[in-house]
Amino acid sequence: MDWVEAIGYLGTALTVASSAMSTMIPLRIVALCASCAVITYGFLIGSVPVMLTEAIQIPFNAWRLYEMVRLVRDTEQAASGDLSLDWLKPFGVSRRFRAGEVLFLKGDPAHEMYLIESGRFRIAEHNLDVTPGQIVGELGMLSPGNRRTGSLACVEAGSARCLSYSEVKQLYYQNPEFGFYFLKLTSERLFQGAADAARPHPAAPAGSEVL
């Protein structure tokens, strides 16, 4: 076996290895290495179809790798910083809500979480306001039976970006790092909410309570 064949076998081995991987970032990296090896082999043996096939795959794998690396980076920054969740915006759908509209009640089945974009929302059981830039409803994904742990109503008309749990789970299973940082983020939000609930709150202005 000469060195040209060795490069071809290396490309084959890397292709098989990438197919066997279950996590996205290592898969994309190995797939890119496999494409480079196969293109080199195709060039050395003068096979245009071999080179063309791998050349087409490289941009797709490179773009997906970039997306996953960016997602992990942004999630890590959110988990270790100010709990900003702007990185979720590309994955959600924005919805408008009227003042007085109830989004869900405690004990309801939970299927999605909300990133508040404008307006003001309230968790009635704890008399807590949820304002733009904050997330609410994510704990339903972790609660027993996926039930709501509180009720949420719109106090001042606004919008919220809705992200289904199925999308969150898909991202979680595709990348372990995302799953780790998302759980860290929701845990910090849980402790933050518990600390806020333990503090005394001023009485709400008359007529502002939403049932």
PDB file of C-alpha atoms in Angstrom:
ATOM      1  CA  MET A   1       0.000   0.000   0.000  1.00  0.00           C
ATOM      2  CA  ASP A   2       1.516   3.354  -1.035  1.00  0.00           C
ATOM      3  CA  TRP A   3       0.949   6.729   0.612  1.00  0.00           C
ATOM      4  CA  VAL A   4      -1.805   7.745  -1.830  1.00  0.00           C
ATOM      5  CA  GLU A   5      -3.896   4.735  -0.831  1.00  0.00           C
ATOM      6  CA  ALA A   6      -3.127   5.489   2.814  1.00  0.00           C
ATOM      7  CA  ILE A   7      -4.734   8.930   2.416  1.00  0.00           C
ATOM      8  CA  GLY A   8      -7.779   7.301   0.836  1.00  0.00           C
ATOM      9  CA  TYR A   9      -8.120   4.830   3.691  1.00  0.00           C
ATOM     10  CA  LEU A  10      -7.700   7.674   6.187  1.00  0.00           C
ATOM     11  CA  GLY A  11     -10.592   9.549   4.562  1.00  0.00           C
ATOM     12  CA  THR A  12     -12.741   6.416   4.692  1.00  0.00           C
ATOM     13  CA  ALA A  13     -11.909   5.829   8.356  1.00  0.00           C
ATOM     14  CA  LEU A  14     -12.740   9.419   9.297  1.00  0.00           C
ATOM     15  CA  THR A  15     -16.037   9.256   7.375  1.00  0.00           C
ATOM     16  CA  VAL A  16     -17.043   6.097   9.229  1.00  0.00           C
ATOM     17  CA  ALA A  17     -15.968   7.633  12.552  1.00  0.00           C
ATOM     18  CA  SER A  18     -18.080  10.755  11.955  1.00  0.00           C
ATOM     19  CA  SER A  19     -21.137   8.614  11.197  1.00  0.00           C
ATOM     20  CA  ALA A  20     -20.718   6.784  14.502  1.00  0.00           C
ATOM     21  CA  MET A  21     -20.598   9.951  16.642  1.00  0.00           C
ATOM     22  CA  SER A  22     -23.636  11.035  18.633  1.00  0.00           C
ATOM     23  CA  THR A  23     -22.639  14.636  19.463  1.00  0.00           C
ATOM     24  CA  MET A  24     -22.714  17.361  16.856  1.00  0.00           C
ATOM     25  CA  ILE A  25     -19.518  19.374  17.338  1.00  0.00           C
ATOM     26  CA  PRO A  26     -17.076  16.411  17.220  1.00  0.00           C
ATOM     27  CA  LEU A  27     -19.097  14.955  14.335  1.00  0.00           C
ATOM     28  CA  ARG A  28     -18.756  18.121  12.250  1.00  0.00           C
ATOM     29  CA  ILE A  29     -15.035  18.463  12.990  1.00  0.00           C
ATOM     30  CA  VAL A  30     -14.277  14.863  12.017  1.00  0.00           C
ATOM     31  CA  ALA A  31     -16.502  15.164   8.935  1.00  0.00           C
ATOM     32  CA  LEU A  32     -14.525  18.218   7.799  1.00  0.00           C
ATOM     33  CA  CYS A  33     -11.235  16.345   8.307  1.00  0.00           C
ATOM     34  CA  ALA A  34     -12.657  13.400   6.358  1.00  0.00           C
ATOM     35  CA  SER A  35     -13.651  15.671   3.465  1.00  0.00           C
ATOM     36  CA  CYS A  36     -10.161  17.197   3.332  1.00  0.00           C
ATOM     37  CA  ALA A  37      -8.552  13.743   3.253  1.00  0.00           C
ATOM     38  CA  VAL A  38     -10.904  12.456   0.549  1.00  0.00           C
ATOM     39  CA  ILE A  39     -10.444  15.593  -1.585  1.00  0.00           C
ATOM     40  CA  THR A  40      -6.678  15.150  -1.331  1.00  0.00           C
ATOM     41  CA  TYR A  41      -7.035  11.516  -2.366  1.00  0.00           C
ATOM     42  CA  GLY A  42      -9.337  12.429  -5.255  1.00  0.00           C
ATOM     43  CA  PHE A  43      -6.852  15.045  -6.470  1.00  0.00           C
ATOM     44  CA  LEU A  44      -3.958  12.600  -6.374  1.00  0.00           C
ATOM     45  CA  ILE A  45      -5.824   9.957  -8.364  1.00  0.00           C
ATOM     46  CA  GLY A  46      -7.394  12.513 -10.714  1.00  0.00           C
ATOM     47  CA  SER A  47     -11.032  11.815  -9.759  1.00  0.00           C
ATOM     48  CA  VAL A  48     -13.191  14.928 -10.172  1.00  0.00           C
ATOM     49  CA  PRO A  49     -16.453  13.295  -8.879  1.00  0.00           C
ATOM     50  CA  VAL A  50     -14.741  12.326  -5.607  1.00  0.00           C
ATOM     51  CA  MET A  51     -13.421  15.858  -5.098  1.00  0.00           C
ATOM     52  CA  LEU A  52     -16.731  17.484  -6.105  1.00  0.00           C
ATOM     53  CA  THR A  53     -18.807  15.402  -3.684  1.00  0.00           C
ATOM     54  CA  GLU A  54     -16.647  16.311  -0.700  1.00  0.00           C
ATOM     55  CA  ALA A  55     -16.266  19.948  -1.770  1.00  0.00           C
ATOM     56  CA  ILE A  56     -20.055  20.314  -1.685  1.00  0.00           C
ATOM     57  CA  GLN A  57     -20.245  18.883   1.836  1.00  0.00           C
ATOM     58  CA  ILE A  58     -17.556  21.105   3.356  1.00  0.00           C
ATOM     59  CA  PRO A  59     -19.590  24.385   3.422  1.00  0.00           C
ATOM     60  CA  PHE A  60     -22.586  22.632   5.028  1.00  0.00           C
ATOM     61  CA  ASN A  61     -20.503  20.986   7.747  1.00  0.00           C
ATOM     62  CA  ALA A  62     -18.532  24.187   8.371  1.00  0.00           C
ATOM     63  CA  TRP A  63     -21.713  26.260   8.741  1.00  0.00           C
ATOM     64  CA  ARG A  64     -23.355  23.770  11.124  1.00  0.00           C
ATOM     65  CA  LEU A  65     -20.174  23.637  13.190  1.00  0.00           C
ATOM     66  CA  TYR A  66     -20.112  27.431  13.404  1.00  0.00           C
ATOM     67  CA  GLU A  67     -23.774  27.506  14.521  1.00  0.00           C
ATOM     68  CA  MET A  68     -23.247  24.968  17.303  1.00  0.00           C
ATOM     69  CA  VAL A  69     -20.028  26.600  18.564  1.00  0.00           C
ATOM     70  CA  ARG A  70     -21.747  30.001  18.612  1.00  0.00           C
ATOM     71  CA  LEU A  71     -24.739  28.552  20.439  1.00  0.00           C
ATOM     72  CA  VAL A  72     -22.565  26.973  23.133  1.00  0.00           C
ATOM     73  CA  ARG A  73     -20.549  30.187  23.521  1.00  0.00           C
ATOM     74  CA  ASP A  74     -23.608  32.408  23.820  1.00  0.00           C
ATOM     75  CA  THR A  75     -25.300  30.035  26.251  1.00  0.00           C
ATOM     76  CA  GLU A  76     -22.181  29.891  28.409  1.00  0.00           C
ATOM     77  CA  GLN A  77     -22.051  33.665  28.524  1.00  0.00           C
ATOM     78  CA  ALA A  78     -25.721  33.791  29.517  1.00  0.00           C
ATOM     79  CA  ALA A  79     -25.258  31.201  32.263  1.00  0.00           C
ATOM     80  CA  SER A  80     -22.193  32.863  33.739  1.00  0.00           C
ATOM     81  CA  GLY A  81     -23.235  36.477  33.242  1.00  0.00           C
ATOM     82  CA  ASP A  82     -26.414  38.520  33.534  1.00  0.00           C
ATOM     83  CA  LEU A  83     -28.777  35.704  32.513  1.00  0.00           C
ATOM     84  CA  SER A  84     -29.480  37.401  29.192  1.00  0.00           C
ATOM     85  CA  LEU A  85     -31.423  35.074  26.911  1.00  0.00           C
ATOM     86  CA  ASP A  86     -31.158  36.954  23.630  1.00  0.00           C
ATOM     87  CA  TRP A  87     -29.484  33.883  22.107  1.00  0.00           C
ATOM     88  CA  LEU A  88     -32.899  32.176  22.143  1.00  0.00           C
ATOM     89  CA  LYS A  89     -34.517  34.667  19.765  1.00  0.00           C
ATOM     90  CA  PRO A  90     -33.582  32.882  16.513  1.00  0.00           C
ATOM     91  CA  PHE A  91     -35.310  29.732  17.792  1.00  0.00           C
ATOM     92  CA  GLY A  92     -38.648  31.190  18.906  1.00  0.00           C
ATOM     93  CA  VAL A  93     -41.831  32.740  17.521  1.00  0.00           C
ATOM     94  CA  SER A  94     -42.971  36.166  18.717  1.00  0.00           C
ATOM     95  CA  ARG A  95     -46.568  36.548  19.957  1.00  0.00           C
ATOM     96  CA  ARG A  96     -48.565  39.551  21.125  1.00  0.00           C
ATOM     97  CA  PHE A  97     -50.603  39.495  24.358  1.00  0.00           C
ATOM     98  CA  ARG A  98     -53.346  41.806  25.576  1.00  0.00           C
ATOM     99  CA  ALA A  99     -53.542  43.268  29.083  1.00  0.00           C
ATOM    100  CA  GLY A 100     -55.551  40.872  31.233  1.00  0.00           C
ATOM    101  CA  GLU A 101     -54.821  37.852  29.043  1.00  0.00           C
ATOM    102  CA  VAL A 102     -53.875  34.699  30.967  1.00  0.00           C
ATOM    103  CA  LEU A 103     -51.061  32.736  29.349  1.00  0.00           C
ATOM    104  CA  PHE A 104     -51.387  29.703  31.635  1.00  0.00           C
ATOM    105  CA  LEU A 105     -52.597  28.617  35.066  1.00  0.00           C
ATOM    106  CA  LYS A 106     -50.818  26.678  37.782  1.00  0.00           C
ATOM    107  CA  GLY A 107     -51.169  22.961  37.105  1.00  0.00           C
ATOM    108  CA  ASP A 108     -51.774  23.369  33.353  1.00  0.00           C
ATOM    109  CA  PRO A 109     -49.804  21.129  30.971  1.00  0.00           C
ATOM    110  CA  ALA A 110     -46.596  22.906  29.958  1.00  0.00           C
ATOM    111  CA  HIS A 111     -45.372  22.856  26.361  1.00  0.00           C
ATOM    112  CA  GLU A 112     -43.372  26.057  25.877  1.00  0.00           C
ATOM    113  CA  MET A 113     -41.446  28.804  27.609  1.00  0.00           C
ATOM    114  CA  TYR A 114     -41.510  32.553  27.008  1.00  0.00           C
ATOM    115  CA  LEU A 115     -38.847  35.209  26.565  1.00  0.00           C
ATOM    116  CA  ILE A 116     -40.483  38.547  27.406  1.00  0.00           C
ATOM    117  CA  GLU A 117     -39.804  41.174  24.744  1.00  0.00           C
ATOM    118  CA  SER A 118     -42.099  44.010  25.838  1.00  0.00           C
ATOM    119  CA  GLY A 119     -44.902  44.748  28.292  1.00  0.00           C
ATOM    120  CA  ARG A 120     -45.232  43.348  31.807  1.00  0.00           C
ATOM    121  CA  PHE A 121     -46.362  39.929  32.991  1.00  0.00           C
ATOM    122  CA  ARG A 122     -47.076  38.597  36.486  1.00  0.00           C
ATOM    123  CA  ILE A 123     -46.799  35.290  38.295  1.00  0.00           C
ATOM    124  CA  ALA A 124     -49.875  35.599  40.491  1.00  0.00           C
ATOM    125  CA  GLU A 125     -48.914  33.060  43.184  1.00  0.00           C
ATOM    126  CA  HIS A 126     -45.758  34.995  44.084  1.00  0.00           C
ATOM    127  CA  ASN A 127     -46.874  38.489  43.058  1.00  0.00           C
ATOM    128  CA  LEU A 128     -43.743  38.661  40.884  1.00  0.00           C
ATOM    129  CA  ASP A 129     -43.483  40.785  37.753  1.00  0.00           C
ATOM    130  CA  VAL A 130     -41.705  39.436  34.684  1.00  0.00           C
ATOM    131  CA  THR A 131     -40.283  42.214  32.521  1.00  0.00           C
ATOM    132  CA  PRO A 132     -38.529  42.424  29.117  1.00  0.00           C
ATOM    133  CA  GLY A 133     -35.367  40.355  28.893  1.00  0.00           C
ATOM    134  CA  GLN A 134     -36.557  37.776  31.416  1.00  0.00           C
ATOM    135  CA  ILE A 135     -37.642  34.206  30.786  1.00  0.00           C
ATOM    136  CA  VAL A 136     -40.654  32.464  32.286  1.00  0.00           C
ATOM    137  CA  GLY A 137     -42.210  29.037  31.896  1.00  0.00           C
ATOM    138  CA  GLU A 138     -38.993  27.061  31.489  1.00  0.00           C
ATOM    139  CA  LEU A 139     -39.456  25.230  34.790  1.00  0.00           C
ATOM    140  CA  GLY A 140     -42.497  23.420  33.412  1.00  0.00           C
ATOM    141  CA  MET A 141     -40.118  21.346  31.321  1.00  0.00           C
ATOM    142  CA  LEU A 142     -38.405  20.111  34.497  1.00  0.00           C
ATOM    143  CA  SER A 143     -41.432  19.757  36.779  1.00  0.00           C
ATOM    144  CA  PRO A 144     -43.116  16.370  37.442  1.00  0.00           C
ATOM    145  CA  GLY A 145     -45.594  15.628  34.672  1.00  0.00           C
ATOM    146  CA  ASN A 146     -44.562  18.822  32.823  1.00  0.00           C
ATOM    147  CA  ARG A 147     -47.091  20.883  34.785  1.00  0.00           C
ATOM    148  CA  ARG A 148     -47.005  24.633  35.337  1.00  0.00           C
ATOM    149  CA  THR A 149     -45.596  25.604  38.728  1.00  0.00           C
ATOM    150  CA  GLY A 150     -47.434  28.939  38.728  1.00  0.00           C
ATOM    151  CA  SER A 151     -49.909  31.098  36.803  1.00  0.00           C
ATOM    152  CA  LEU A 152     -48.861  33.795  34.343  1.00  0.00           C
ATOM    153  CA  ALA A 153     -50.953  36.735  33.180  1.00  0.00           C
ATOM    154  CA  CYS A 154     -50.276  39.790  31.054  1.00  0.00           C
ATOM    155  CA  VAL A 155     -50.516  42.995  33.108  1.00  0.00           C
ATOM    156  CA  GLU A 156     -49.438  45.463  30.423  1.00  0.00           C
ATOM    157  CA  ALA A 157     -49.863  44.636  26.732  1.00  0.00           C
ATOM    158  CA  GLY A 158     -46.682  43.373  25.151  1.00  0.00           C
ATOM    159  CA  SER A 159     -45.023  40.543  23.297  1.00  0.00           C
ATOM    160  CA  ALA A 160     -43.122  37.394  24.190  1.00  0.00           C
ATOM    161  CA  ARG A 161     -41.060  35.003  22.125  1.00  0.00           C
ATOM    162  CA  CYS A 162     -42.349  31.452  22.530  1.00  0.00           C
ATOM    163  CA  LEU A 163     -39.997  28.478  22.350  1.00  0.00           C
ATOM    164  CA  SER A 164     -41.489  24.997  22.437  1.00  0.00           C
ATOM    165  CA  TYR A 165     -39.997  22.387  24.732  1.00  0.00           C
ATOM    166  CA  SER A 166     -39.540  20.100  21.716  1.00  0.00           C
ATOM    167  CA  GLU A 167     -37.118  22.651  20.234  1.00  0.00           C
ATOM    168  CA  VAL A 168     -35.260  22.947  23.541  1.00  0.00           C
ATOM    169  CA  LYS A 169     -35.020  19.157  23.824  1.00  0.00           C
ATOM    170  CA  GLN A 170     -33.714  18.907  20.276  1.00  0.00           C
ATOM    171  CA  LEU A 171     -30.935  21.360  21.047  1.00  0.00           C
ATOM    172  CA  TYR A 172     -30.266  19.563  24.341  1.00  0.00           C
ATOM    173  CA  TYR A 173     -29.839  16.142  22.730  1.00  0.00           C
ATOM    174  CA  GLN A 174     -27.781  17.467  19.833  1.00  0.00           C
ATOM    175  CA  ASN A 175     -25.157  19.010  22.062  1.00  0.00           C
ATOM    176  CA  PRO A 176     -24.250  18.063  25.660  1.00  0.00           C
ATOM    177  CA  GLU A 177     -22.607  21.445  26.320  1.00  0.00           C
ATOM    178  CA  PHE A 178     -25.856  23.236  25.464  1.00  0.00           C
ATOM    179  CA  GLY A 179     -27.758  20.924  27.813  1.00  0.00           C
ATOM    180  CA  PHE A 180     -25.331  21.592  30.644  1.00  0.00           C
ATOM    181  CA  TYR A 181     -25.441  25.364  30.336  1.00  0.00           C
ATOM    182  CA  PHE A 182     -29.210  25.437  29.856  1.00  0.00           C
ATOM    183  CA  LEU A 183     -29.735  23.471  33.088  1.00  0.00           C
ATOM    184  CA  LYS A 184     -27.268  25.758  34.858  1.00  0.00           C
ATOM    185  CA  LEU A 185     -29.160  28.755  33.561  1.00  0.00           C
ATOM    186  CA  THR A 186     -32.582  27.480  34.648  1.00  0.00           C
ATOM    187  CA  SER A 187     -31.181  26.527  38.062  1.00  0.00           C
ATOM    188  CA  GLU A 188     -29.909  30.056  38.583  1.00  0.00           C
ATOM    189  CA  ARG A 189     -33.302  31.418  37.543  1.00  0.00           C
ATOM    190  CA  LEU A 190     -34.986  29.068  40.021  1.00  0.00           C
ATOM    191  CA  PHE A 191     -32.806  30.219  42.917  1.00  0.00           C
ATOM    192  CA  GLN A 192     -33.222  33.828  41.837  1.00  0.00           C
ATOM    193  CA  GLY A 193     -37.008  33.439  41.853  1.00  0.00           C
ATOM    194  CA  ALA A 194     -36.932  31.793  45.271  1.00  0.00           C
ATOM    195  CA  ALA A 195     -34.819  34.629  46.663  1.00  0.00           C
ATOM    196  CA  ASP A 196     -37.193  37.231  45.214  1.00  0.00           C
ATOM    197  CA  ALA A 197     -40.197  35.421  46.653  1.00  0.00           C
ATOM    198  CA  ALA A 198     -38.592  35.417  50.116  1.00  0.00           C
ATOM    199  CA  ARG A 199     -38.156  39.190  50.118  1.00  0.00           C
ATOM    200  CA  PRO A 200     -41.051  41.422  51.256  1.00  0.00           C
ATOM    201  CA  HIS A 201     -42.797  43.115  48.341  1.00  0.00           C
ATOM    202  CA  PRO A 202     -44.739  46.377  48.450  1.00  0.00           C
ATOM    203  CA  ALA A 203     -48.479  46.096  48.026  1.00  0.00           C
ATOM    204  CA  ALA A 204     -49.600  46.208  44.427  1.00  0.00           C
ATOM    205  CA  PRO A 205     -51.437  49.383  43.338  1.00  0.00           C
ATOM    206  CA  ALA A 206     -55.223  49.132  43.388  1.00  0.00           C
ATOM    207  CA  GLY A 207     -56.626  47.618  40.220  1.00  0.00           C
ATOM    208  CA  SER A 208     -53.276  46.276  39.063  1.00  0.00           C
ATOM    209  CA  GLU A 209     -53.721  42.663  40.231  1.00  0.00           C
ATOM    210  CA  VAL A 210     -54.541  40.206  37.511  1.00  0.00           C
ATOM    211  CA  LEU A 211     -56.345  37.011  38.548  1.00  0.00           C
TER     212      LEU A 211
END
